[in-house]
Every structure is written in C-alpha cells, then in structure tokens.
PDB file of C-alpha atoms and ligand atoms in Angstrom:
ATOM      1  CA  MET A  25      -0.042  -0.263  -0.237  1.00  0.00           C
ATOM      2  CA  GLU A  26       0.896   3.603  -0.549  1.00  0.00           C
ATOM      3  CA  TYR A  27       3.011   5.936   1.942  1.00  0.00           C
ATOM      4  CA  GLU A  28       2.900   2.624   4.617  1.00  0.00           C
ATOM      5  CA  ARG A  29       5.959   3.400   5.790  1.00  0.00           C
ATOM      6  CA  GLU A  30       5.172   6.888   6.069  1.00  0.00           C
ATOM      7  CA  ARG A  31       2.522   6.094   8.179  1.00  0.00           C
ATOM      8  CA  LYS A  32       3.872   3.542  10.818  1.00  0.00           C
ATOM      9  CA  ARG A  33       6.507   5.883  11.452  1.00  0.00           C
ATOM     10  CA  LEU A  34       3.820   8.884  12.056  1.00  0.00           C
ATOM     11  CA  VAL A  35       1.921   5.663  14.420  1.00  0.00           C
ATOM     12  CA  ASN A  36       5.808   4.915  16.554  1.00  0.00           C
ATOM     13  CA  SER A  37       5.369   8.986  16.321  1.00  0.00           C
ATOM     14  CA  LEU A  38       2.056   9.097  18.648  1.00  0.00           C
ATOM     15  CA  ARG A  39       3.035   6.185  20.711  1.00  0.00           C
ATOM     16  CA  GLU A  40       4.169   9.070  23.207  1.00  0.00           C
ATOM     17  CA  TYR A  41       0.993  10.497  23.759  1.00  0.00           C
ATOM     18  CA  ASN A  42      -0.820   7.088  25.680  1.00  0.00           C
ATOM     19  CA  ILE A  43      -2.808   6.422  22.351  1.00  0.00           C
ATOM     20  CA  SER A  44      -4.992   3.471  22.090  1.00  0.00           C
ATOM     21  CA  GLU A  45      -4.292   0.474  20.107  1.00  0.00           C
ATOM     22  CA  LYS A  46      -7.235   0.969  18.050  1.00  0.00           C
ATOM     23  CA  THR A  47      -6.449   4.147  17.949  1.00  0.00           C
ATOM     24  CA  LEU A  48      -3.569   3.715  16.104  1.00  0.00           C
ATOM     25  CA  ASN A  49      -4.600   0.856  13.781  1.00  0.00           C
ATOM     26  CA  ALA A  50      -7.122   3.388  12.599  1.00  0.00           C
ATOM     27  CA  ILE A  51      -4.703   6.122  11.835  1.00  0.00           C
ATOM     28  CA  LYS A  52      -1.888   3.346  10.069  1.00  0.00           C
ATOM     29  CA  LYS A  53      -4.971   2.231   8.106  1.00  0.00           C
ATOM     30  CA  VAL A  54      -6.301   5.800   6.665  1.00  0.00           C
ATOM     31  CA  SER A  55      -4.468   7.666   3.945  1.00  0.00           C
ATOM     32  CA  ARG A  56      -4.444  10.570   5.379  1.00  0.00           C
ATOM     33  CA  HIS A  57      -2.824  11.631   1.317  1.00  0.00           C
ATOM     34  CA  LEU A  58      -5.767  12.185   0.064  1.00  0.00           C
ATOM     35  CA  PHE A  59      -7.023  14.520   2.346  1.00  0.00           C
ATOM     36  CA  VAL A  60      -4.519  17.360   2.049  1.00  0.00           C
ATOM     37  CA  PRO A  61      -4.359  19.266  -0.851  1.00  0.00           C
ATOM     38  CA  SER A  62      -2.288  18.066  -3.154  1.00  0.00           C
ATOM     39  CA  VAL A  63       0.765  20.709  -2.408  1.00  0.00           C
ATOM     40  CA  GLN A  64       0.385  18.891   1.701  1.00  0.00           C
ATOM     41  CA  ILE A  65       1.496  15.313  -0.095  1.00  0.00           C
ATOM     42  CA  ALA A  66       5.337  15.587   1.163  1.00  0.00           C
ATOM     43  CA  ASN A  67       3.300  16.963   4.209  1.00  0.00           C
ATOM     44  CA  ALA A  68       0.683  14.147   5.170  1.00  0.00           C
ATOM     45  CA  TYR A  69       2.477  11.973   7.711  1.00  0.00           C
ATOM     46  CA  ILE A  70       3.917  14.669   9.829  1.00  0.00           C
ATOM     47  CA  ASP A  71       2.303  14.656  12.335  1.00  0.00           C
ATOM     48  CA  HIS A  72       0.949  18.676  12.517  1.00  0.00           C
ATOM     49  CA  PRO A  73      -1.827  20.354  11.552  1.00  0.00           C
ATOM     50  CA  LEU A  74      -1.834  21.490   7.114  1.00  0.00           C
ATOM     51  CA  PRO A  75      -4.531  24.356   5.477  1.00  0.00           C
ATOM     52  CA  ILE A  76      -7.077  23.164   3.689  1.00  0.00           C
ATOM     53  CA  GLY A  77      -8.102  25.822   2.353  1.00  0.00           C
ATOM     54  CA  TYR A  78     -10.677  28.836   3.033  1.00  0.00           C
ATOM     55  CA  ALA A  79      -8.735  29.176   6.532  1.00  0.00           C
ATOM     56  CA  GLN A  80      -9.605  25.805   7.797  1.00  0.00           C
ATOM     57  CA  THR A  81      -7.088  23.066   8.741  1.00  0.00           C
ATOM     58  CA  ILE A  82      -6.259  19.230   8.875  1.00  0.00           C
ATOM     59  CA  SER A  83      -5.583  18.891  12.697  1.00  0.00           C
ATOM     60  CA  ALA A  84      -2.796  17.016  14.021  1.00  0.00           C
ATOM     61  CA  PRO A  85      -2.923  13.316  13.866  1.00  0.00           C
ATOM     62  CA  HIS A  86      -2.113  13.299  17.538  1.00  0.00           C
ATOM     63  CA  MET A  87      -5.009  15.565  18.258  1.00  0.00           C
ATOM     64  CA  VAL A  88      -7.029  13.493  15.647  1.00  0.00           C
ATOM     65  CA  ALA A  89      -6.268  10.268  18.024  1.00  0.00           C
ATOM     66  CA  MET A  90      -6.313  11.917  20.756  1.00  0.00           C
ATOM     67  CA  MET A  91      -9.764  13.073  20.480  1.00  0.00           C
ATOM     68  CA  CYS A  92     -10.800   9.560  19.151  1.00  0.00           C
ATOM     69  CA  ASP A  93      -9.701   7.655  23.144  1.00  0.00           C
ATOM     70  CA  PHE A  94     -11.487  10.617  24.379  1.00  0.00           C
ATOM     71  CA  LEU A  95     -14.980   9.249  22.483  1.00  0.00           C
ATOM     72  CA  ASP A  96     -14.502   5.830  23.568  1.00  0.00           C
ATOM     73  CA  LEU A  97     -16.160   5.306  20.277  1.00  0.00           C
ATOM     74  CA  ARG A  98     -17.129   1.012  19.443  1.00  0.00           C
ATOM     75  CA  GLU A  99     -18.503  -0.676  16.255  1.00  0.00           C
ATOM     76  CA  GLY A 100     -22.625   0.114  15.777  1.00  0.00           C
ATOM     77  CA  LEU A 101     -22.493   3.857  17.798  1.00  0.00           C
ATOM     78  CA  ASN A 102     -24.854   6.706  16.066  1.00  0.00           C
ATOM     79  CA  VAL A 103     -21.880   9.730  16.263  1.00  0.00           C
ATOM     80  CA  LEU A 104     -21.567  13.163  15.066  1.00  0.00           C
ATOM     81  CA  GLU A 105     -19.413  15.338  13.691  1.00  0.00           C
ATOM     82  CA  ILE A 106     -19.517  18.678  13.547  1.00  0.00           C
ATOM     83  CA  GLY A 107     -16.686  20.657  11.785  1.00  0.00           C
ATOM     84  CA  ALA A 108     -15.668  17.905   8.440  1.00  0.00           C
ATOM     85  CA  GLY A 109     -13.448  20.291   6.802  1.00  0.00           C
ATOM     86  CA  SER A 110     -11.170  17.256   5.259  1.00  0.00           C
ATOM     87  CA  GLY A 111     -13.247  14.842   6.465  1.00  0.00           C
ATOM     88  CA  TYR A 112     -10.033  12.965   7.561  1.00  0.00           C
ATOM     89  CA  ASN A 113     -11.834  12.696  11.218  1.00  0.00           C
ATOM     90  CA  ALA A 114     -14.490  11.027  10.478  1.00  0.00           C
ATOM     91  CA  ALA A 115     -12.590   8.445   8.193  1.00  0.00           C
ATOM     92  CA  VAL A 116     -10.045   7.638  11.921  1.00  0.00           C
ATOM     93  CA  MET A 117     -13.666   7.380  13.145  1.00  0.00           C
ATOM     94  CA  THR A 118     -15.158   4.902  10.776  1.00  0.00           C
ATOM     95  CA  GLU A 119     -12.012   2.972  10.981  1.00  0.00           C
ATOM     96  CA  ILE A 120     -12.125   2.166  14.843  1.00  0.00           C
ATOM     97  CA  MET A 121     -16.391   2.113  14.221  1.00  0.00           C
ATOM     98  CA  GLY A 122     -16.519  -0.866  11.835  1.00  0.00           C
ATOM     99  CA  LYS A 123     -18.857  -1.325   9.118  1.00  0.00           C
ATOM    100  CA  LYS A 124     -21.568  -1.608  11.506  1.00  0.00           C
ATOM    101  CA  GLY A 125     -22.932   2.063  13.407  1.00  0.00           C
ATOM    102  CA  ASN A 126     -23.738   5.725  11.912  1.00  0.00           C
ATOM    103  CA  ILE A 127     -21.679   9.101  10.990  1.00  0.00           C
ATOM    104  CA  TYR A 128     -23.002  12.323  10.202  1.00  0.00           C
ATOM    105  CA  SER A 129     -20.221  14.642   9.601  1.00  0.00           C
ATOM    106  CA  ILE A 130     -20.866  18.954   8.911  1.00  0.00           C
ATOM    107  CA  GLU A 131     -19.423  21.557   7.576  1.00  0.00           C
ATOM    108  CA  ARG A 132     -20.470  24.744   6.789  1.00  0.00           C
ATOM    109  CA  LEU A 133     -19.330  25.743   3.927  1.00  0.00           C
ATOM    110  CA  GLU A 134     -19.868  23.996   0.921  1.00  0.00           C
ATOM    111  CA  LYS A 135     -16.426  23.185  -0.921  1.00  0.00           C
ATOM    112  CA  LEU A 136     -15.230  21.882   2.254  1.00  0.00           C
ATOM    113  CA  ALA A 137     -18.152  19.498   2.636  1.00  0.00           C
ATOM    114  CA  VAL A 138     -17.466  18.571  -1.303  1.00  0.00           C
ATOM    115  CA  PHE A 139     -13.611  18.377  -0.626  1.00  0.00           C
ATOM    116  CA  ALA A 140     -14.033  16.186   2.538  1.00  0.00           C
ATOM    117  CA  GLN A 141     -17.093  14.004   0.554  1.00  0.00           C
ATOM    118  CA  GLU A 142     -14.724  13.497  -2.020  1.00  0.00           C
ATOM    119  CA  ASN A 143     -11.777  12.224  -0.073  1.00  0.00           C
ATOM    120  CA  LEU A 144     -13.551   9.576   1.469  1.00  0.00           C
ATOM    121  CA  LYS A 145     -14.907   8.225  -1.393  1.00  0.00           C
ATOM    122  CA  LYS A 146     -11.273   8.068  -2.873  1.00  0.00           C
ATOM    123  CA  ALA A 147      -9.820   6.692   0.282  1.00  0.00           C
ATOM    124  CA  GLY A 148     -12.533   4.248  -0.182  1.00  0.00           C
ATOM    125  CA  TYR A 149     -15.212   5.038   2.838  1.00  0.00           C
ATOM    126  CA  SER A 150     -19.066   4.973   1.809  1.00  0.00           C
ATOM    127  CA  ASN A 151     -20.882   5.127   5.534  1.00  0.00           C
ATOM    128  CA  VAL A 152     -19.505   8.981   6.442  1.00  0.00           C
ATOM    129  CA  GLU A 153     -23.349  11.157   5.746  1.00  0.00           C
ATOM    130  CA  ILE A 154     -21.548  14.463   5.023  1.00  0.00           C
ATOM    131  CA  LEU A 155     -24.673  18.029   5.008  1.00  0.00           C
ATOM    132  CA  CYS A 156     -23.273  21.584   4.767  1.00  0.00           C
ATOM    133  CA  LYS A 157     -25.002  23.350   7.145  1.00  0.00           C
ATOM    134  CA  ASP A 158     -24.807  25.123  10.969  1.00  0.00           C
ATOM    135  CA  GLY A 159     -24.103  22.515  12.463  1.00  0.00           C
ATOM    136  CA  SER A 160     -24.023  24.313  16.316  1.00  0.00           C
ATOM    137  CA  HIS A 161     -27.285  24.028  16.209  1.00  0.00           C
ATOM    138  CA  GLY A 162     -26.837  19.550  16.170  1.00  0.00           C
ATOM    139  CA  LEU A 163     -28.977  17.415  13.666  1.00  0.00           C
ATOM    140  CA  PRO A 164     -32.133  16.630  15.815  1.00  0.00           C
ATOM    141  CA  GLU A 165     -33.209  14.639  12.632  1.00  0.00           C
ATOM    142  CA  HIS A 166     -30.427  11.841  12.963  1.00  0.00           C
ATOM    143  CA  ALA A 167     -31.083  12.646  17.513  1.00  0.00           C
ATOM    144  CA  PRO A 168     -30.128  11.156  20.196  1.00  0.00           C
ATOM    145  CA  TYR A 169     -26.316   9.819  19.515  1.00  0.00           C
ATOM    146  CA  ASP A 170     -23.680   8.791  21.675  1.00  0.00           C
ATOM    147  CA  ARG A 171     -20.881  10.807  20.612  1.00  0.00           C
ATOM    148  CA  ILE A 172     -20.955  14.145  19.408  1.00  0.00           C
ATOM    149  CA  CYS A 173     -16.871  15.233  18.134  1.00  0.00           C
ATOM    150  CA  VAL A 174     -16.997  19.199  17.361  1.00  0.00           C
ATOM    151  CA  THR A 175     -13.495  20.181  15.440  1.00  0.00           C
ATOM    152  CA  ALA A 176     -13.679  23.976  15.817  1.00  0.00           C
ATOM    153  CA  SER A 177     -14.175  25.728  19.454  1.00  0.00           C
ATOM    154  CA  ALA A 178     -16.987  27.064  20.350  1.00  0.00           C
ATOM    155  CA  PRO A 179     -16.942  30.213  22.927  1.00  0.00           C
ATOM    156  CA  CYS A 180     -19.088  28.199  25.131  1.00  0.00           C
ATOM    157  CA  THR A 181     -20.842  24.547  24.743  1.00  0.00           C
ATOM    158  CA  PRO A 182     -23.916  25.175  23.014  1.00  0.00           C
ATOM    159  CA  LEU A 183     -27.307  23.287  23.918  1.00  0.00           C
ATOM    160  CA  PRO A 184     -28.499  21.675  20.900  1.00  0.00           C
ATOM    161  CA  LEU A 185     -25.504  19.322  21.847  1.00  0.00           C
ATOM    162  CA  VAL A 186     -25.999  18.704  25.000  1.00  0.00           C
ATOM    163  CA  GLU A 187     -29.681  17.865  24.649  1.00  0.00           C
ATOM    164  CA  GLN A 188     -28.674  15.317  21.576  1.00  0.00           C
ATOM    165  CA  LEU A 189     -26.574  13.850  23.463  1.00  0.00           C
ATOM    166  CA  LYS A 190     -27.844   9.658  24.988  1.00  0.00           C
ATOM    167  CA  PRO A 191     -27.565   9.168  28.233  1.00  0.00           C
ATOM    168  CA  GLU A 192     -24.111   7.416  29.072  1.00  0.00           C
ATOM    169  CA  GLY A 193     -23.715   9.217  25.680  1.00  0.00           C
ATOM    170  CA  ILE A 194     -20.104  12.050  25.380  1.00  0.00           C
ATOM    171  CA  LEU A 195     -19.413  14.987  23.636  1.00  0.00           C
ATOM    172  CA  VAL A 196     -15.700  16.302  22.781  1.00  0.00           C
ATOM    173  CA  ILE A 197     -15.938  19.940  22.074  1.00  0.00           C
ATOM    174  CA  PRO A 198     -13.210  22.625  22.494  1.00  0.00           C
ATOM    175  CA  GLU A 199     -13.635  25.815  24.006  1.00  0.00           C
ATOM    176  CA  GLY A 200     -12.792  29.456  23.760  1.00  0.00           C
ATOM    177  CA  LYS A 201     -11.157  32.061  21.321  1.00  0.00           C
ATOM    178  CA  ARG A 202      -7.139  32.154  22.098  1.00  0.00           C
ATOM    179  CA  TYR A 203      -7.266  30.782  25.144  1.00  0.00           C
ATOM    180  CA  GLN A 204      -8.493  27.219  24.354  1.00  0.00           C
ATOM    181  CA  ARG A 205      -9.199  23.987  26.017  1.00  0.00           C
ATOM    182  CA  LEU A 206     -10.445  20.489  25.221  1.00  0.00           C
ATOM    183  CA  TYR A 207     -13.374  18.873  27.359  1.00  0.00           C
ATOM    184  CA  ARG A 208     -15.247  15.720  27.143  1.00  0.00           C
ATOM    185  CA  ILE A 209     -18.805  16.392  28.678  1.00  0.00           C
ATOM    186  CA  ARG A 210     -20.735  13.701  29.412  1.00  0.00           C
ATOM    187  CA  LYS A 211     -24.989  12.199  30.032  1.00  0.00           C
ATOM    188  CA  ASP A 212     -25.427  10.269  32.481  1.00  0.00           C
ATOM    189  CA  MET A 213     -28.505   7.797  32.591  1.00  0.00           C
ATOM    190  CA  GLU A 214     -30.596  10.370  34.547  1.00  0.00           C
ATOM    191  CA  GLY A 215     -29.670  13.622  32.890  1.00  0.00           C
ATOM    192  CA  ASN A 216     -26.460  14.819  34.500  1.00  0.00           C
ATOM    193  CA  ILE A 217     -24.116  16.403  32.927  1.00  0.00           C
ATOM    194  CA  THR A 218     -19.933  16.568  34.362  1.00  0.00           C
ATOM    195  CA  LYS A 219     -17.897  17.966  32.277  1.00  0.00           C
ATOM    196  CA  GLU A 220     -14.211  16.884  32.411  1.00  0.00           C
ATOM    197  CA  ASP A 221     -11.717  19.485  31.384  1.00  0.00           C
ATOM    198  CA  CYS A 222      -9.037  17.226  28.912  1.00  0.00           C
ATOM    199  CA  GLY A 223      -5.855  20.588  28.343  1.00  0.00           C
ATOM    200  CA  GLY A 224      -4.902  23.960  25.954  1.00  0.00           C
ATOM    201  CA  VAL A 225      -6.123  23.566  22.185  1.00  0.00           C
ATOM    202  CA  ILE A 226      -5.868  24.713  19.479  1.00  0.00           C
ATOM    203  CA  PHE A 227      -8.917  25.149  16.541  1.00  0.00           C
ATOM    204  CA  VAL A 228     -10.683  27.220  14.305  1.00  0.00           C
ATOM    205  CA  PRO A 229     -13.785  28.912  15.886  1.00  0.00           C
ATOM    206  CA  LEU A 230     -16.179  26.904  15.046  1.00  0.00           C
ATOM    207  CA  VAL A 231     -18.519  29.899  13.645  1.00  0.00           C
ATOM    208  CA  GLY A 232     -22.831  29.561  14.014  1.00  0.00           C
ATOM    209  CA  ASP A 233     -25.781  30.537  15.559  1.00  0.00           C
ATOM    210  CA  HIS A 234     -24.640  28.847  18.623  1.00  0.00           C
ATOM    211  CA  GLY A 235     -20.882  29.457  18.048  1.00  0.00           C
ATOM    212  CA  PHE A 236     -18.829  32.611  17.236  1.00  0.00           C
ATOM    213  CA  ASN A 237     -20.991  34.942  14.857  1.00  0.00           C
ATOM    214  CA  MET A 238     -17.970  36.566  12.798  1.00  0.00           C
ATOM    215  CA  LEU A 239     -19.686  40.072  11.540  1.00  0.00           C
ATOM    216  CA  CYS A 240     -19.985  41.173  15.623  1.00  0.00           C
ATOM    217  CA  GLY A 241     -16.858  39.424  16.002  1.00  0.00           C
ATOM    218  CA  ASN A 242     -17.662  38.066  19.140  1.00  0.00           C
TER     219      ASN A 242
HETATM  220  N1  SAH B  21     -12.831  17.694  11.136  1.00  0.00           N
HETATM  221  C1  SAH B  21     -11.629  17.923  10.318  1.00  0.00           C
HETATM  222  C2  SAH B  21     -10.524  19.406  11.156  1.00  0.00           C
HETATM  223  C3  SAH B  21     -11.674  20.328  10.091  1.00  0.00           C
HETATM  224  S1  SAH B  21     -11.091  22.101  10.643  1.00  0.00           S
HETATM  225  C4  SAH B  21     -10.753  17.887   9.445  1.00  0.00           C
HETATM  226  O1  SAH B  21     -10.404  16.704   9.761  1.00  0.00           O
HETATM  227  O2  SAH B  21     -10.201  17.903   8.120  1.00  0.00           O
HETATM  228  C5  SAH B  21     -12.286  22.676  11.101  1.00  0.00           C
HETATM  229  C6  SAH B  21     -14.113  22.508  10.449  1.00  0.00           C
HETATM  230  O3  SAH B  21     -14.962  23.485  11.188  1.00  0.00           O
HETATM  231  C7  SAH B  21     -13.123  23.596   9.300  1.00  0.00           C
HETATM  232  O4  SAH B  21     -13.388  23.166   8.224  1.00  0.00           O
HETATM  233  C8  SAH B  21     -14.693  24.411   9.418  1.00  0.00           C
HETATM  234  O5  SAH B  21     -15.312  25.588   8.242  1.00  0.00           O
HETATM  235  C9  SAH B  21     -15.720  23.357   9.860  1.00  0.00           C
HETATM  236  N2  SAH B  21     -17.151  24.504  11.140  1.00  0.00           N
HETATM  237  C10 SAH B  21     -16.518  25.973  11.408  1.00  0.00           C
HETATM  238  N3  SAH B  21     -18.128  25.643  12.266  1.00  0.00           N
HETATM  239  C11 SAH B  21     -19.284  25.407  11.577  1.00  0.00           C
HETATM  240  C12 SAH B  21     -20.157  25.021  12.438  1.00  0.00           C
HETATM  241  N4  SAH B  21     -21.008  25.309  12.973  1.00  0.00           N
HETATM  242  N5  SAH B  21     -21.172  24.107  11.816  1.00  0.00           N
HETATM  243  C13 SAH B  21     -20.436  23.452  10.953  1.00  0.00           C
HETATM  244  N6  SAH B  21     -18.877  23.035  10.737  1.00  0.00           N
HETATM  245  C14 SAH B  21     -18.130  24.565  11.027  1.00  0.00           C
END
C-alpha cells in the first residue's frame, strides 16, 4: 500500500501520547495523503495540522487520535461530527467503529463539504454522511447520538448538542477563543452532565448561531 512506511513512522511517533492500540490501528489504515490538498501531500504524514483552504485546517494526527480516545468509540454507535473539513477525522472514526454504526458529519462551508465527501469516497469510506449547514444546532433529525465530536472551538457548549446526546453519551468539544481548552462532557442515565478539562488546544472557530458570530466579532 502507498505510503505505508510513512504511516508506520507516524503511528510510532504517536505512541508518546499513550494512544490506544485500536486508534493507532485506525491511523495506520487511513491514507491521510488523500485528505490534504495536492501541494501538501509531501507533508501528509508529519504530525502537524495542515491548511486545507478557506482559512481552515486538518488537525494534527495526535489531536485526531486523542479526540477518538476521549470519545471511546465502538462498533454500532450513532455519531455526529461538527466540522467535516477534509473528512480525515471522520475516516479515522469510521475505521475504529467498523462497518456497523453511523457517522454524520456537518460542514458549514460548501466547498469543504464537497472536498470531504470526495476525499472519503477516494479513500473508500461510504458510510459517512456529509451535510452542509450550521452544525452548532446539531442534527436533530438523526438524534440522539452516542457520541458527538466537535472539531472547531465554540465560545461555550452549544445547548442543542447537549440535548441531542443520549444518556451515557460523550461529547468532546474545544471551547474558547484564543485560550482554548478541550472538554469531555458526559451525560449519565439520569441526564446529569459532567464536564472534564482535557487540556489546552488550538482549533479554528466554530462559526454559527451557537458558535462565534463572525459579523459582530464575539
Ligand atoms: N475534522 C476536520 C478538521 C476541520 S477544521 C478534519 O479532519 O479535517 C474545522 C471545520 O469546522 C472547518 O472546516 C470549518 O469550516 C468547520 N466549521 C466551523 N463552524 C462550523 C459550524 N457551525 N458547522 C459546521 N462546520 C463548521
């Protein structure tokens, strides 16, 4: 397989983050070079975020891997991602989850929604559905979700996402403007919410009704 040696080297470099074997296996399988613009192919297996156009980025592999581990992904789950971007994070999630289960991934920029859809098709992933809209409202038509993964930073936790989470569900979301933290939010069987700080991160902003409003610059 193309770039197999590069992928193995990348996976070895991720071991220092204590990533689970099931996530490392998924990273080993997904062809990241199919998810970056052609000028970035030479950098595809470096553990670094890369520009994908329209002022957006594909996250660094260690960040994708850490978020997948925080989500505790398993076969058969109903998963929502906000911020499809290149489609790479969705591809890694679907590799971990196997053929059973659903992933819906929302992207607000139409050109990137098409980019993500095409990349996933090239890479052979047919079980991710990309939708173009403001994902800060979640996706009520397929709710509730076992897992919600937000790959853009919100000013605070969007309420619709908490409402669309199943009991025993997990939401992973970066929050903050310049100073951002990654949170793991869990809902228990009684509907009680706990919020755990998983550390400092850097993401592009979540832009939308329950995100940042680019017009008033909040
Ligand atoms: N998960 C992506 C990384 C995407 S970067 C990957 O693996 O490549 C974050 C993405 O979130 C950007 O593409 C941005 O356009 C998108 N985004 C920002 N606000 C959004 C919103 N309200 N709804 C959906 N997508 C949004």
